[in-house]
Each structure stands twice: as structure tokens, then as C-alpha cells.
CSV table of C-alpha atoms in Angstrom, one decimal:
chain,number,residue,atom,x,y,z
U,117,MET,CA,40.0,-15.5,19.4
U,118,GLU,CA,37.3,-12.3,19.4
U,119,TYR,CA,39.1,-9.0,20.1
U,120,ALA,CA,37.0,-5.4,20.5
U,121,VAL,CA,37.8,-2.6,20.7
U,122,LEU,CA,36.5,0.4,24.2
U,123,VAL,CA,35.7,3.9,23.4
U,124,ASP,CA,35.4,6.5,25.8
U,125,PRO,CA,33.5,9.6,25.1
U,126,ALA,CA,34.5,11.1,28.5
U,127,LYS,CA,38.2,11.0,27.7
U,128,CYS,CA,37.4,11.8,23.7
U,129,VAL,CA,39.6,15.1,22.8
U,130,GLY,CA,37.3,15.8,19.2
U,131,CYS,CA,40.8,16.0,17.5
U,132,ARG,CA,39.5,13.9,14.7
U,133,ALA,CA,42.9,12.2,14.4
U,134,CYS,CA,41.1,8.6,14.2
U,135,GLN,CA,38.7,10.0,11.5
U,136,VAL,CA,41.8,11.2,9.0
U,137,THR,CA,43.9,8.4,9.8
U,138,CYS,CA,41.1,5.9,9.1
U,139,LYS,CA,40.4,7.8,5.5
U,140,ARG,CA,44.1,7.5,5.3
U,141,TRP,CA,45.0,3.5,5.9
U,142,ASN,CA,41.5,3.7,3.9
U,143,ASN,CA,43.0,5.1,1.2
U,144,LYS,CA,39.3,7.1,1.0
U,145,PRO,CA,38.6,10.8,-0.2
U,146,GLY,CA,38.0,14.1,1.5
U,147,GLU,CA,34.2,15.9,0.7
U,148,ALA,CA,33.5,19.1,0.0
U,149,THR,CA,31.5,19.9,3.3
U,150,THR,CA,29.4,23.1,4.0
U,151,PHE,CA,28.4,25.2,7.7
U,152,SER,CA,25.7,22.9,9.4
U,153,ASN,CA,24.7,23.1,12.9
U,154,GLU,CA,26.9,19.7,13.8
U,155,TRP,CA,29.9,21.3,14.9
U,156,THR,CA,31.9,19.2,12.8
U,157,ASN,CA,32.6,18.1,9.3
U,158,PRO,CA,31.6,16.0,7.5
U,159,PRO,CA,28.4,16.2,9.7
U,160,LYS,CA,27.5,12.4,9.0
U,161,LEU,CA,29.3,9.1,8.3
U,162,SER,CA,28.8,7.9,4.5
U,163,PHE,CA,31.3,5.7,1.9
U,164,ASP,CA,33.5,7.8,1.9
U,165,THR,CA,33.6,8.2,6.2
U,166,TYR,CA,33.4,4.8,7.8
U,167,THR,CA,34.9,6.9,10.8
U,168,HIS,CA,33.2,10.1,12.4
U,169,ILE,CA,33.6,12.3,15.4
U,170,LYS,CA,30.0,13.8,16.6
U,171,PHE,CA,29.8,17.0,18.1
U,172,GLU,CA,27.2,17.5,20.9
U,173,LEU,CA,27.1,21.0,23.1
U,174,GLU,CA,25.6,20.7,26.4
U,175,HIS,CA,24.7,24.1,27.8
U,176,ASP,CA,22.7,24.6,31.1
U,177,ASP,CA,21.2,27.9,31.3
U,178,ASN,CA,20.6,27.7,35.2
U,179,THR,CA,24.1,27.4,35.9
U,180,ARG,CA,25.5,28.6,32.9
U,181,ASN,CA,27.8,25.3,32.9
U,182,THR,CA,29.0,24.4,29.0
U,183,LYS,CA,29.9,21.3,28.1
U,184,TRP,CA,31.1,19.3,25.0
U,185,ARG,CA,30.6,15.9,24.5
U,186,PHE,CA,32.6,14.1,22.0
U,187,PHE,CA,31.8,11.2,20.9
U,188,ASN,CA,33.9,8.6,18.0
U,189,TRP,CA,30.6,6.9,15.4
U,190,ARG,CA,30.8,4.2,13.1
U,191,CYS,CA,30.3,0.8,13.3
U,192,MET,CA,29.2,-1.6,16.1
U,193,HIS,CA,30.3,-4.5,14.5
U,194,CYS,CA,27.8,-7.0,16.4
U,195,HIS,CA,27.9,-10.8,17.3
U,196,ASP,CA,25.0,-11.2,15.2
U,197,PRO,CA,24.9,-8.6,12.8
U,198,ALA,CA,21.8,-8.0,11.3
U,199,CYS,CA,22.9,-6.4,8.0
U,200,ALA,CA,24.8,-10.2,7.1
U,201,GLU,CA,21.0,-11.3,7.9
U,202,ALA,CA,19.6,-8.4,5.4
U,203,CYS,CA,22.0,-9.5,3.0
U,204,PRO,CA,20.9,-11.9,-0.1
U,205,VAL,CA,24.0,-12.1,-1.7
U,206,GLY,CA,26.1,-12.9,1.2
U,207,ALA,CA,28.2,-9.6,0.6
U,208,ILE,CA,28.7,-9.1,4.3
U,209,THR,CA,29.6,-11.5,6.9
U,210,LYS,CA,31.2,-11.7,10.5
U,211,HIS,CA,34.7,-13.0,10.7
U,212,GLU,CA,35.7,-14.9,13.9
U,213,GLU,CA,38.6,-11.7,15.1
U,214,GLY,CA,34.9,-9.7,16.0
U,215,PRO,CA,35.0,-7.4,12.3
U,216,VAL,CA,31.8,-7.3,10.7
U,217,VAL,CA,32.7,-6.7,6.4
U,218,VAL,CA,31.0,-5.7,3.5
U,219,ASN,CA,32.9,-7.8,0.4
U,220,SER,CA,32.5,-4.6,-2.4
U,221,ASP,CA,32.9,-7.3,-5.2
U,222,LYS,CA,29.8,-9.5,-4.5
U,223,CYS,CA,27.4,-6.6,-3.3
U,224,ILE,CA,25.3,-5.5,-5.3
U,225,GLY,CA,23.6,-2.4,-4.0
U,226,CYS,CA,20.2,-3.4,-2.9
U,227,LYS,CA,20.2,-1.5,0.8
U,228,PHE,CA,19.0,-4.4,2.7
U,229,CYS,CA,21.5,-4.0,5.5
U,230,VAL,CA,20.6,-0.2,5.3
U,231,SER,CA,17.2,-0.8,6.0
U,232,ALA,CA,18.0,-3.2,8.4
U,233,CYS,CA,21.1,-2.6,11.1
U,234,PRO,CA,19.4,-0.6,14.0
U,235,PHE,CA,22.6,2.2,14.3
U,236,ASP,CA,22.2,3.2,11.1
U,237,ILE,CA,25.7,2.6,9.4
U,238,PRO,CA,25.7,0.8,6.4
U,239,GLN,CA,26.3,4.1,3.9
U,240,PHE,CA,25.5,3.5,0.1
U,241,ASP,CA,27.0,5.8,-2.9
U,242,ALA,CA,24.3,5.7,-5.6
U,243,GLU,CA,26.9,6.8,-8.6
U,244,ARG,CA,28.8,3.1,-7.6
U,245,GLY,CA,25.6,1.9,-6.6
U,246,LYS,CA,27.4,0.3,-3.6
U,247,VAL,CA,27.2,-0.1,0.2
U,248,ASP,CA,30.1,0.4,2.3
U,249,LYS,CA,31.1,0.8,6.0
U,250,CYS,CA,34.0,0.1,8.9
U,251,HIS,CA,35.6,-3.0,8.2
U,252,MET,CA,37.6,-2.6,11.8
U,253,CYS,CA,40.7,-2.8,10.1
U,254,TYR,CA,40.4,-6.7,9.5
U,255,ASP,CA,42.8,-6.4,7.4
U,256,ARG,CA,45.8,-5.4,10.1
U,257,VAL,CA,43.7,-7.4,13.0
U,258,PRO,CA,45.1,-9.2,15.6
U,259,HIS,CA,48.5,-8.2,14.2
U,260,LYS,CA,48.2,-4.4,14.8
U,261,GLU,CA,45.3,-2.6,16.1
U,262,PRO,CA,42.3,-1.0,14.2
U,263,ALA,CA,43.9,2.2,12.7
U,264,CYS,CA,41.7,4.6,15.0
U,265,VAL,CA,42.8,3.6,17.7
U,266,GLN,CA,46.9,3.7,16.3
U,267,SER,CA,46.1,7.1,16.3
U,268,CYS,CA,44.0,8.2,18.8
U,269,PRO,CA,46.5,10.2,21.6
U,270,THR,CA,44.2,10.1,24.8
U,271,ASP,CA,43.4,7.1,25.1
U,272,ALA,CA,40.0,7.2,24.1
U,273,LEU,CA,40.3,3.7,22.0
U,274,VAL,CA,41.3,1.0,23.3
U,275,PHE,CA,42.3,-2.2,21.2
U,276,GLY,CA,42.4,-5.5,23.0
U,277,THR,CA,40.9,-8.6,23.0
U,278,ARG,CA,37.4,-9.2,24.2
U,279,GLU,CA,38.2,-9.9,27.4
U,280,THR,CA,40.4,-7.9,28.6
U,281,ILE,CA,38.1,-5.4,26.9
U,282,LEU,CA,35.9,-5.8,28.8
U,283,GLN,CA,37.8,-6.1,32.3
U,284,LYS,CA,38.9,-2.4,31.2
U,285,ALA,CA,35.6,-1.1,30.8
U,286,LYS,CA,33.5,-2.1,34.1
U,287,ASP,CA,37.2,-1.2,36.1
U,288,ARG,CA,36.5,1.6,34.5
U,289,LYS,CA,32.8,2.5,34.4
U,290,ALA,CA,33.1,1.7,38.5
U,291,GLU,CA,35.4,3.9,38.1
U,292,LEU,CA,32.8,6.8,36.2
U,293,ASN,CA,30.0,5.7,37.7
U,294,GLY,CA,28.6,5.2,34.3
U,295,TYR,CA,26.9,2.6,31.8
U,296,ILE,CA,28.3,-0.1,29.6
U,297,TYR,CA,27.3,0.3,25.8
U,298,GLY,CA,27.9,-2.9,23.5
U,299,ASP,CA,27.6,-5.8,26.2
U,300,VAL,CA,25.3,-5.4,28.9
U,301,ASP,CA,23.1,-8.6,28.7
U,302,ASN,CA,23.8,-9.7,24.7
U,303,LYS,CA,22.4,-6.6,24.2
U,304,PRO,CA,22.5,-4.8,21.8
U,305,LEU,CA,23.0,-8.4,19.1
U,306,GLY,CA,24.2,-10.1,20.7
U,307,GLY,CA,27.1,-8.1,21.6
U,308,THR,CA,28.9,-5.2,20.2
U,309,SER,CA,33.2,-5.3,19.1
U,310,PHE,CA,33.0,-1.7,19.9
U,311,ILE,CA,32.4,-1.3,23.9
U,312,TYR,CA,31.3,2.0,24.6
U,313,VAL,CA,32.1,3.2,28.4
U,314,LEU,CA,29.8,6.1,29.4
U,315,ASP,CA,29.4,8.8,32.0
U,316,GLU,CA,26.0,9.2,31.0
U,317,ASP,CA,23.0,7.1,30.3
U,318,PRO,CA,23.4,5.6,26.4
U,319,SER,CA,20.7,7.9,25.8
U,320,VAL,CA,22.2,10.5,25.8
U,321,TYR,CA,24.8,10.3,23.4
U,322,GLY,CA,21.4,9.2,20.8
U,323,LEU,CA,22.6,5.8,21.2
U,324,PRO,CA,19.7,4.1,20.6
U,325,GLU,CA,18.3,0.8,22.1
U,326,VAL,CA,18.7,-2.2,20.3
U,327,GLY,CA,18.0,-5.6,22.5
U,328,GLU,CA,18.9,-9.3,21.8
U,329,ASN,CA,17.9,-10.7,18.9
U,330,LEU,CA,17.9,-9.5,16.0
U,331,PRO,CA,15.1,-6.8,14.1
U,332,GLN,CA,11.5,-9.0,13.1
U,333,THR,CA,12.2,-8.0,9.9
U,334,VAL,CA,15.7,-9.9,9.7
U,335,PRO,CA,13.8,-13.0,10.1
U,336,VAL,CA,10.7,-12.1,7.4
U,337,ILE,CA,13.4,-10.9,4.7
U,338,LYS,CA,14.4,-15.0,5.5
U,339,TYR,CA,12.4,-17.4,5.5
U,340,SER,CA,9.7,-15.5,3.5
U,341,LYS,CA,10.8,-17.5,1.0
U,342,TRP,CA,8.9,-21.2,2.2
U,343,LEU,CA,5.9,-19.7,1.1
U,344,LEU,CA,6.8,-21.3,-1.8
U,345,ILE,CA,6.4,-24.6,-0.8
U,346,PRO,CA,2.5,-23.7,-0.9
U,347,ALA,CA,2.7,-22.2,-4.0
U,348,ALA,CA,3.9,-24.9,-5.6
U,349,LEU,CA,1.1,-26.9,-4.6
U,350,GLY,CA,-1.3,-24.7,-4.7
U,351,GLY,CA,-0.2,-24.5,-8.3
U,352,LEU,CA,0.1,-28.0,-8.7
U,353,ALA,CA,-3.3,-28.5,-7.9
U,354,TYR,CA,-4.8,-25.8,-10.3
U,355,LEU,CA,-3.0,-27.0,-12.4
U,356,VAL,CA,-4.4,-30.9,-11.9
U,357,SER,CA,-7.7,-29.3,-11.4
U,358,TRP,CA,-7.8,-27.7,-14.7
U,359,ARG,CA,-6.1,-29.9,-16.3
U,360,ARG,CA,-9.3,-32.8,-15.1
U,361,ARG,CA,-11.6,-30.2,-15.9
U,362,ARG,CA,-10.5,-30.5,-19.7
U,363,MET,CA,-10.4,-34.2,-20.0
U,364,MET,CA,-14.4,-33.7,-18.8
U,365,GLU,CA,-15.3,-30.9,-21.1
U,366,LYS,CA,-13.7,-33.3,-24.5
U,367,GLU,CA,-15.1,-36.1,-23.6
U,368,LYS,CA,-18.4,-34.1,-23.0
D,1,MET,CA,-23.2,-14.1,-56.0
D,2,THR,CA,-23.0,-12.2,-52.8
D,3,GLY,CA,-20.1,-11.0,-50.8
D,4,ASN,CA,-19.8,-13.1,-48.0
D,5,LYS,CA,-16.2,-14.3,-47.0
D,6,GLU,CA,-15.0,-17.6,-45.5
D,7,VAL,CA,-15.0,-17.7,-42.2
D,8,PRO,CA,-12.4,-20.2,-40.6
D,9,GLU,CA,-13.4,-22.1,-37.9
D,10,LYS,CA,-11.7,-21.5,-34.5
D,11,LYS,CA,-9.9,-24.5,-32.8
D,12,TYR,CA,-11.1,-25.0,-29.6
D,13,PRO,CA,-10.6,-25.4,-26.8
D,14,PRO,CA,-7.6,-22.8,-28.6
D,15,GLU,CA,-3.7,-22.6,-28.4
D,16,VAL,CA,-2.0,-21.4,-26.2
D,17,SER,CA,1.6,-21.2,-26.5
D,18,TYR,CA,3.9,-18.1,-25.5
D,19,SER,CA,4.2,-17.1,-28.3
D,20,ALA,CA,0.6,-17.1,-29.9
D,21,VAL,CA,0.0,-14.8,-25.8
D,22,THR,CA,2.2,-12.2,-27.4
D,23,LYS,CA,1.5,-12.3,-30.5
D,24,GLY,CA,-1.8,-11.7,-29.7
D,25,ILE,CA,-1.3,-9.8,-26.1
D,26,VAL,CA,0.7,-7.3,-28.6
D,27,GLY,CA,-1.1,-6.8,-31.5
D,28,THR,CA,-4.0,-6.3,-29.4
D,29,SER,CA,-2.1,-4.0,-26.1
D,30,LEU,CA,0.8,-2.6,-26.2
D,31,VAL,CA,1.0,-0.9,-23.0
D,32,SER,CA,-0.5,-4.3,-21.0
D,33,SER,CA,2.8,-6.2,-22.8
D,34,ALA,CA,4.8,-3.8,-21.2
D,35,PHE,CA,2.8,-4.4,-18.1
D,36,HIS,CA,3.4,-8.1,-17.8
D,37,HIS,CA,6.3,-8.6,-19.9
D,38,LEU,CA,8.3,-6.2,-16.9
D,39,MET,CA,6.0,-7.9,-14.3
D,40,ALA,CA,7.7,-11.2,-14.9
D,41,ILE,CA,10.4,-9.6,-15.4
D,42,LEU,CA,10.8,-7.8,-11.8
D,43,LEU,CA,9.6,-11.2,-10.3
D,44,ILE,CA,11.9,-13.2,-12.2
D,45,THR,CA,15.4,-11.6,-11.1
D,46,GLY,CA,13.7,-9.9,-8.7
D,47,LEU,CA,13.6,-14.4,-7.2
D,48,ILE,CA,17.0,-15.1,-8.6
D,49,THR,CA,18.6,-11.7,-6.7
D,50,ASP,CA,16.6,-14.0,-3.0
D,51,LEU,CA,17.2,-17.2,-4.1
D,52,PHE,CA,20.6,-18.4,-5.4
D,53,GLY,CA,21.7,-13.9,-4.3
D,54,PRO,CA,25.0,-16.2,-2.7
D,55,TRP,CA,26.2,-17.7,-6.3
D,56,VAL,CA,24.6,-14.6,-9.0
D,57,GLY,CA,25.5,-11.8,-6.2
D,58,GLN,CA,29.4,-12.1,-7.5
D,59,TRP,CA,28.3,-12.5,-11.3
D,60,ILE,CA,25.6,-9.9,-10.7
D,61,SER,CA,28.3,-7.2,-9.2
D,62,SER,CA,30.8,-8.2,-11.6
D,63,THR,CA,28.7,-7.3,-14.5
D,64,GLN,CA,27.6,-3.8,-13.1
D,65,LEU,CA,31.5,-3.1,-12.3
D,66,PHE,CA,32.6,-4.4,-16.0
D,67,ALA,CA,29.7,-1.5,-17.6
D,68,GLN,CA,30.7,0.4,-15.2
D,69,GLY,CA,34.8,0.8,-16.3
D,70,TYR,CA,33.7,1.7,-19.8
D,71,VAL,CA,30.6,4.2,-19.4
D,72,GLY,CA,31.4,5.6,-15.6
D,73,ALA,CA,29.3,6.1,-12.5
D,74,GLN,CA,25.7,6.7,-14.6
D,75,LEU,CA,25.8,1.9,-15.8
D,76,ASN,CA,22.4,2.0,-13.8
D,77,ASN,CA,20.4,5.0,-15.7
D,78,LEU,CA,22.1,3.6,-18.7
D,79,ALA,CA,21.6,0.0,-18.9
D,80,GLY,CA,17.5,1.4,-17.4
D,81,VAL,CA,17.9,3.1,-20.5
D,82,LEU,CA,19.9,0.0,-23.1
D,83,PHE,CA,16.9,-1.9,-21.6
D,84,ILE,CA,14.2,0.3,-22.8
D,85,LEU,CA,14.5,1.0,-25.6
D,86,VAL,CA,15.8,-2.5,-26.6
D,87,PHE,CA,12.4,-3.3,-25.3
D,88,MET,CA,10.0,-0.6,-27.5
D,89,ILE,CA,11.8,-2.0,-30.6
D,90,TYR,CA,11.1,-5.8,-29.3
D,91,LEU,CA,7.8,-4.7,-28.5
D,92,ALA,CA,7.3,-2.6,-32.3
D,93,TYR,CA,8.9,-5.5,-34.0
D,94,ARG,CA,6.2,-7.7,-32.0
D,95,GLY,CA,3.4,-5.6,-33.4
D,96,ILE,CA,5.0,-5.5,-37.0
D,97,TYR,CA,5.5,-9.2,-36.3
D,98,ALA,CA,2.0,-10.1,-35.3
D,99,GLN,CA,0.4,-9.6,-38.5
D,100,MET,CA,3.2,-11.5,-40.1
D,101,LYS,CA,1.9,-15.6,-40.6
D,102,THR,CA,5.4,-17.0,-39.5
D,103,ALA,CA,6.0,-20.3,-37.7
D,104,ILE,CA,5.3,-20.3,-34.3
D,105,GLY,CA,9.5,-22.1,-33.6
D,106,VAL,CA,11.0,-18.6,-35.3
D,107,THR,CA,8.8,-16.5,-32.9
D,108,LEU,CA,9.5,-18.5,-29.9
D,109,PHE,CA,13.4,-18.4,-30.4
D,110,VAL,CA,12.9,-14.9,-31.0
D,111,ASP,CA,10.6,-14.5,-27.4
D,112,LEU,CA,13.1,-16.3,-25.5
D,113,PHE,CA,16.1,-15.1,-27.5
D,114,PHE,CA,14.7,-11.4,-26.5
D,115,TYR,CA,13.6,-12.3,-22.7
D,116,ILE,CA,16.4,-14.4,-21.8
D,117,ALA,CA,18.8,-10.8,-22.9
D,118,MET,CA,15.6,-8.6,-21.2
D,119,VAL,CA,16.0,-10.5,-17.3
D,120,ALA,CA,20.4,-10.4,-17.8
D,121,VAL,CA,20.0,-6.6,-17.8
D,122,GLY,CA,16.8,-6.5,-15.5
D,123,LEU,CA,19.0,-9.0,-13.1
D,124,PHE,CA,21.0,-6.2,-12.6
D,125,ALA,CA,18.6,-3.1,-13.0
D,126,HIS,CA,15.7,-4.4,-11.0
D,127,GLY,CA,15.3,-1.2,-9.2
D,128,PHE,CA,15.1,0.4,-12.5
D,129,VAL,CA,13.2,-1.6,-14.4
D,130,GLY,CA,11.3,-1.5,-10.9
D,131,ALA,CA,11.3,2.0,-11.4
D,132,LEU,CA,9.9,2.0,-15.8
D,133,PHE,CA,7.3,-0.9,-14.0
D,134,ILE,CA,5.8,2.4,-12.4
D,135,LEU,CA,5.1,4.3,-15.2
D,136,VAL,CA,4.0,2.1,-17.3
D,137,PHE,CA,1.3,0.6,-14.1
D,138,VAL,CA,-0.2,4.3,-13.9
D,139,ILE,CA,-0.4,4.2,-17.3
D,140,TYR,CA,-2.5,0.9,-17.5
D,141,ILE,CA,-4.3,1.6,-14.5
D,142,VAL,CA,-5.0,4.9,-16.1
D,143,LYS,CA,-6.1,3.2,-19.7
D,144,ILE,CA,-8.0,0.2,-17.9
D,145,SER,CA,-10.4,2.9,-16.1
D,146,VAL,CA,-11.7,4.6,-19.3
D,147,PHE,CA,-11.7,1.6,-22.0
D,148,ASN,CA,-14.4,-1.1,-21.5
D,149,LYS,CA,-12.6,-3.3,-23.8
D,150,GLU,CA,-10.0,-4.4,-21.0
D,151,ARG,CA,-11.8,-3.5,-17.5
D,152,MET,CA,-14.7,-6.8,-18.5
D,153,VAL,CA,-12.3,-9.0,-18.1
D,154,PHE,CA,-11.5,-8.1,-14.7
D,155,THR,CA,-11.5,-11.0,-12.3
D,156,VAL,CA,-11.1,-9.6,-8.2
D,157,THR,CA,-7.8,-11.4,-8.6
D,158,ASN,CA,-6.7,-9.3,-11.1
D,159,TYR,CA,-8.3,-6.2,-8.0
D,160,ILE,CA,-6.1,-8.1,-5.4
D,161,ASP,CA,-3.2,-8.6,-8.0
D,162,PHE,CA,-3.6,-4.5,-8.3
D,163,LEU,CA,-3.5,-3.9,-4.6
D,164,LEU,CA,-0.4,-6.0,-4.1
D,165,TYR,CA,1.4,-4.4,-7.0
D,166,PHE,CA,1.0,-1.1,-5.5
D,167,ILE,CA,2.1,-2.2,-2.2
D,168,LEU,CA,5.7,-3.6,-4.2
D,169,ILE,CA,5.7,0.0,-5.7
D,170,ILE,CA,5.6,1.6,-2.4
D,171,THR,CA,8.0,-0.8,-0.6
D,172,GLY,CA,10.2,-0.7,-4.0
D,173,MET,CA,10.2,3.4,-4.0
D,174,THR,CA,10.9,2.8,-0.7
D,175,LEU,CA,14.3,0.9,-1.1
D,176,SER,CA,15.3,3.2,-3.9
D,177,SER,CA,14.4,6.6,-1.0
D,178,LEU,CA,17.2,5.2,0.8
D,179,SER,CA,19.9,6.6,-1.6
D,180,LYS,CA,19.5,9.0,-3.5
D,181,PRO,CA,17.6,8.8,-7.0
D,182,TRP,CA,14.4,9.0,-5.8
D,183,VAL,CA,15.0,11.4,-4.0
D,184,ASP,CA,16.5,13.7,-5.9
D,185,LEU,CA,13.5,14.2,-8.0
D,186,PHE,CA,11.3,14.5,-5.8
D,187,PRO,CA,13.0,15.3,-1.9
D,188,TRP,CA,9.8,15.5,-0.4
D,189,LEU,CA,9.4,11.7,-0.8
D,190,PHE,CA,11.9,11.8,2.4
D,191,ASP,CA,9.2,11.9,4.8
D,192,VAL,CA,7.0,10.5,3.5
D,193,LEU,CA,8.5,6.9,2.9
D,194,SER,CA,11.8,7.5,5.5
D,195,PRO,CA,8.5,6.2,8.1
D,196,ILE,CA,8.2,2.0,6.3
D,197,ALA,CA,12.4,2.6,5.6
D,198,PHE,CA,13.4,-0.2,7.9
D,199,TYR,CA,10.1,-2.5,7.2
D,200,GLY,CA,10.7,-1.7,3.3
D,201,PRO,CA,12.9,-4.4,2.0
D,202,ALA,CA,11.3,-7.1,4.7
D,203,ILE,CA,7.1,-6.2,3.0
D,204,HIS,CA,8.6,-6.0,0.2
D,205,ILE,CA,10.1,-9.7,0.2
D,206,LEU,CA,7.6,-10.9,1.9
D,207,ILE,CA,4.5,-9.4,0.0
D,208,THR,CA,6.4,-10.7,-3.5
D,209,TYR,CA,5.8,-14.6,-2.1
D,210,VAL,CA,2.2,-14.2,-0.4
D,211,TRP,CA,1.6,-12.8,-3.9
D,212,ILE,CA,3.5,-16.0,-5.3
D,213,VAL,CA,1.0,-17.9,-3.7
D,214,PHE,CA,-2.4,-15.5,-3.9
D,215,SER,CA,-1.6,-15.8,-8.1
D,216,ALA,CA,-0.7,-20.2,-7.1
D,217,VAL,CA,-4.0,-20.9,-5.7
D,218,PHE,CA,-6.5,-18.7,-6.8
D,219,PRO,CA,-8.1,-19.8,-10.0
D,220,GLY,CA,-7.6,-17.6,-12.4
D,221,GLY,CA,-3.8,-16.5,-10.2
D,222,ILE,CA,-1.4,-18.6,-11.9
D,223,ILE,CA,-2.3,-17.9,-15.4
D,224,HIS,CA,-4.1,-15.2,-15.4
D,225,GLY,CA,-2.1,-13.0,-16.9
D,226,ILE,CA,-2.0,-15.2,-20.4
D,227,ALA,CA,-5.4,-16.6,-19.7
D,228,SER,CA,-6.7,-12.4,-19.3
D,229,ALA,CA,-4.5,-11.3,-22.7
D,230,TYR,CA,-5.4,-14.8,-24.8
D,231,LEU,CA,-9.0,-13.9,-23.8
D,232,ILE,CA,-8.4,-9.5,-24.5
D,233,SER,CA,-6.8,-10.8,-28.2
D,234,HIS,CA,-9.4,-14.0,-28.7
D,235,LEU,CA,-12.5,-11.1,-27.7
D,236,LYS,CA,-11.4,-8.5,-30.6
D,237,LYS,CA,-10.2,-12.0,-33.2
D,238,LYS,CA,-14.0,-12.7,-32.5
D,239,SER,CA,-15.4,-8.7,-32.7
D,240,ASN,CA,-13.2,-9.2,-35.8
D,241,ALA,CA,-14.9,-12.0,-37.5
D,242,GLU,CA,-18.1,-10.4,-36.3
D,243,LYS,CA,-17.5,-7.8,-38.1
D,244,SER,CA,-16.7,-9.0,-41.4
D,245,ARG,CA,-19.4,-12.2,-41.6
D,246,MET,CA,-21.6,-8.6,-40.9
D,247,ARG,CA,-20.7,-6.7,-43.9
């Protein structure tokens, strides 16, 4: 059975409990941080930060109204993950329950997944030579919800079977008169296991517009090896003609 | 009695074996040898990874981890440096060896042994071998632009090859720049290369196979490295023989 998580930024208060719990569950270290104009730390996802809360401040000069948008960001766990397709060593797998997981024992740090992901999720660590990202607590699902969901105090993150979550997303969308991102006409990438219900257009949250199918680069990476067939045939033809020419020269 | 020397007659067609060609190429041009060997290692390691990735991935990864246990986080740098040292010692050794008359079987064995060792290291240091290749590539280009001896054996195939190498280098650097090494050294690279980051791997792989097709199909392509290396060494021998005849 496939599971999913509903992300409701309108309910998020930016406490970052999900961020902290994620680190604790995965035994990830804290990172040295500095002041930046991101309003939050660490400023973005990294090899050691699977989950990140984005802080966005919206200010209307005319009405002098200020609005905070807090927004949970990590791997979307796509139905057809571009990262898994691009990985040359099969180190990324899509689990039946929904999670897309990187097997670090297999990862060779080629970073093809980093390039392929339209959401810019997989994070490379130069020192370890590996890529890592959120694995949707595949070691807990389905018996227990992901650690981030368990820690959320405002139900901005809700875990359940995919059907239930989709239904909840639709209900909430009607309530907010908003938008769903993650499973509209199988976009992006066949639908995702993290589904957003938003009060504004996804572009306001900086969510990229990703199509139903894999990015064009992935089939190129996968199928260009078939060019070895004409290469082998061409090479063979060349060797045959070279040998024939040599034989003729010898005869002369 | 005159002081004329007996010049042994050249065998035609000349013997083309890996060992004979390596001897010739190292004796003639160290840079050319480094260039062709690095290119071959990059091609072989790249192809092994792309074609047999699901099977060799675990081995490459565990080799990385095993070495990390001993040398810490700088494994890849160390492997790269180790590779360069071994390779340079090997080249120097071959350069001396090339002057000796030894049984081909022994040299072939030594060649293959070193080659397998280099490929094994190259498998988990493809990026660093690539970085070294870039340096050698630049030296090689400068060298062939300056010395007529090597430029004269260049064909259209070679020039197109260089164009393809150039694309492979740019996309290879783009992939490296997704992490730190290149960007740490040259911060401006990030702005230059980031627009093609999304297409980097696809172009890198596609161009590799296009290059293989091109090399296989066009005359002078499939064994162009060996052919041009042999031609250079043959020309050198010929000119040496003529010089000694003149004396």
C-alpha cells in the first residue's frame, strides 16, 4: 500500500520541530551557521539536513500588512523519481510504500541524481563522496509515521494512506479555496508522496512547475549506451576493410 | 674503409602491439603518452560505471569506504595523488625501459599489470583522473601547436576528437562543480557552469558514446591513438636511421 504526507503551510508556525526531530531520528549533526537573509538556519538543505523550513516574509507597502509563510521542504518522493532513473549504479530505489531511498553503500557520488532532480533535493557531500536526502523514514513507515510528522504540533504535516491524504488535500483545498501541488494530473513526475495544499499559487512558494514525465535528460542518460551497437558494427566494418586492404597490399 | 653503418631493413607492415606502441610513444612523447593513457582510463572507467554500474557500484563504493577508514575524508584526493605518482613512476620506468631490448612478453605483462592497477584506482577516482587529464590536455594542445612533428600527423578525425574532448571536459567539470572541488578553487566557475548543470551528465554520457561511434566508424578513428603514436615513433626511427646514414 502506498502512503503519503499532506503538507499544509497555512498551519505551519515555523517552530522547526520537524527539522530537529529529523536530525535526531537520523542521528545527523548540527551545522555551523552564520547570519543570512534567509531568516532561518541552516539556510538550505544539505547532506546533514534532510528537512528544512523555509521562511518567507511578504510585505505589502500599501496596506503595511506583513505575512509570514513557513514552508516545510524536503524530498517530494516522486512516483517516477528522476534521481533513481539517472543513477548509474542503482543506488536509489522507490519503495512500494512511497519512500525514495538512497543506499549509501552503493552510491559512488557521481551526482547524476543531483542534476536530474527538478526540485534540487539530493545533496552531495564532498568529504564523504556521497549523496543523501530525506528517506521519508522508510524504517518507520508504515507502522509509524515519519519522525517529522510525529513532531509537528499544529498538524501542518499529516501522514496516511495515499487515498486518505488525497481526499484530505481536496477537502482542505476547498476550505482554503487554494491549490494542490503534488498530484494534479499526475504532476509532478507521476505524483508525489508529499502533497502540498496551498492558499496561494505554487509559484508564490517557489515550487517549480514540473511535468508528468521524466526530464528529457534522463532518457538520454539511460539510452545513449545503445549507440555502442552502431559503434561495434562500424568498428567491425572498418577492421574488415582494413584487413582486406592489407591482404591486397601483401598480394601485390 | 668508410665509416658507414649497417642499417637493418625495416619490416613492413610494421609490428603493432600494445607493448611496441607504448615503447614508441613513451620514447617519443611523454605528454602524448600521458594523454592517450589517461583518455583510455577515463573511457574504460566511465564505460564500466555506465554499463555495469548496478554490479560494480557496490564494489566502487566499498573501496571508497575502505580507503576512507585509513586515510580519512580526503580519500579521493589521496587516490588521485597516488595515481599520479604511480603513473609518473610507471612512465619514467617505461621511458627507460623503451631504450632496452627486452622480450615483448615481459613488457606486455608489465604494461597490462600497471594498466589494470590504474583502471582499478581510476574506477573510484574517475573525476580526479579527469582533472589530471584536463591539465595534460592543455599541455598536449600547447605542445602540438608548437611542435610541427606531432601536428603533421593530425587528421580531421583528430580535430573533431579534440572538439568532443572539450565538450567532455566542460561537462565533466560541471559535474564536479555541483559539489565543491572545482568551485572552491575557482569560485567564478559556479556562475559560468551552473546554467548547464541540469544537462551536464546527459551531455557527458551522450558525447562519450557519440565519440565512440565517431572513432569506430571514421577511418583513422578506431585505432587513431595507436596509429598516430606508431606513426610518430616510426617517423622518429626513420629520421634517426637517415641521420646515421648521412654520417
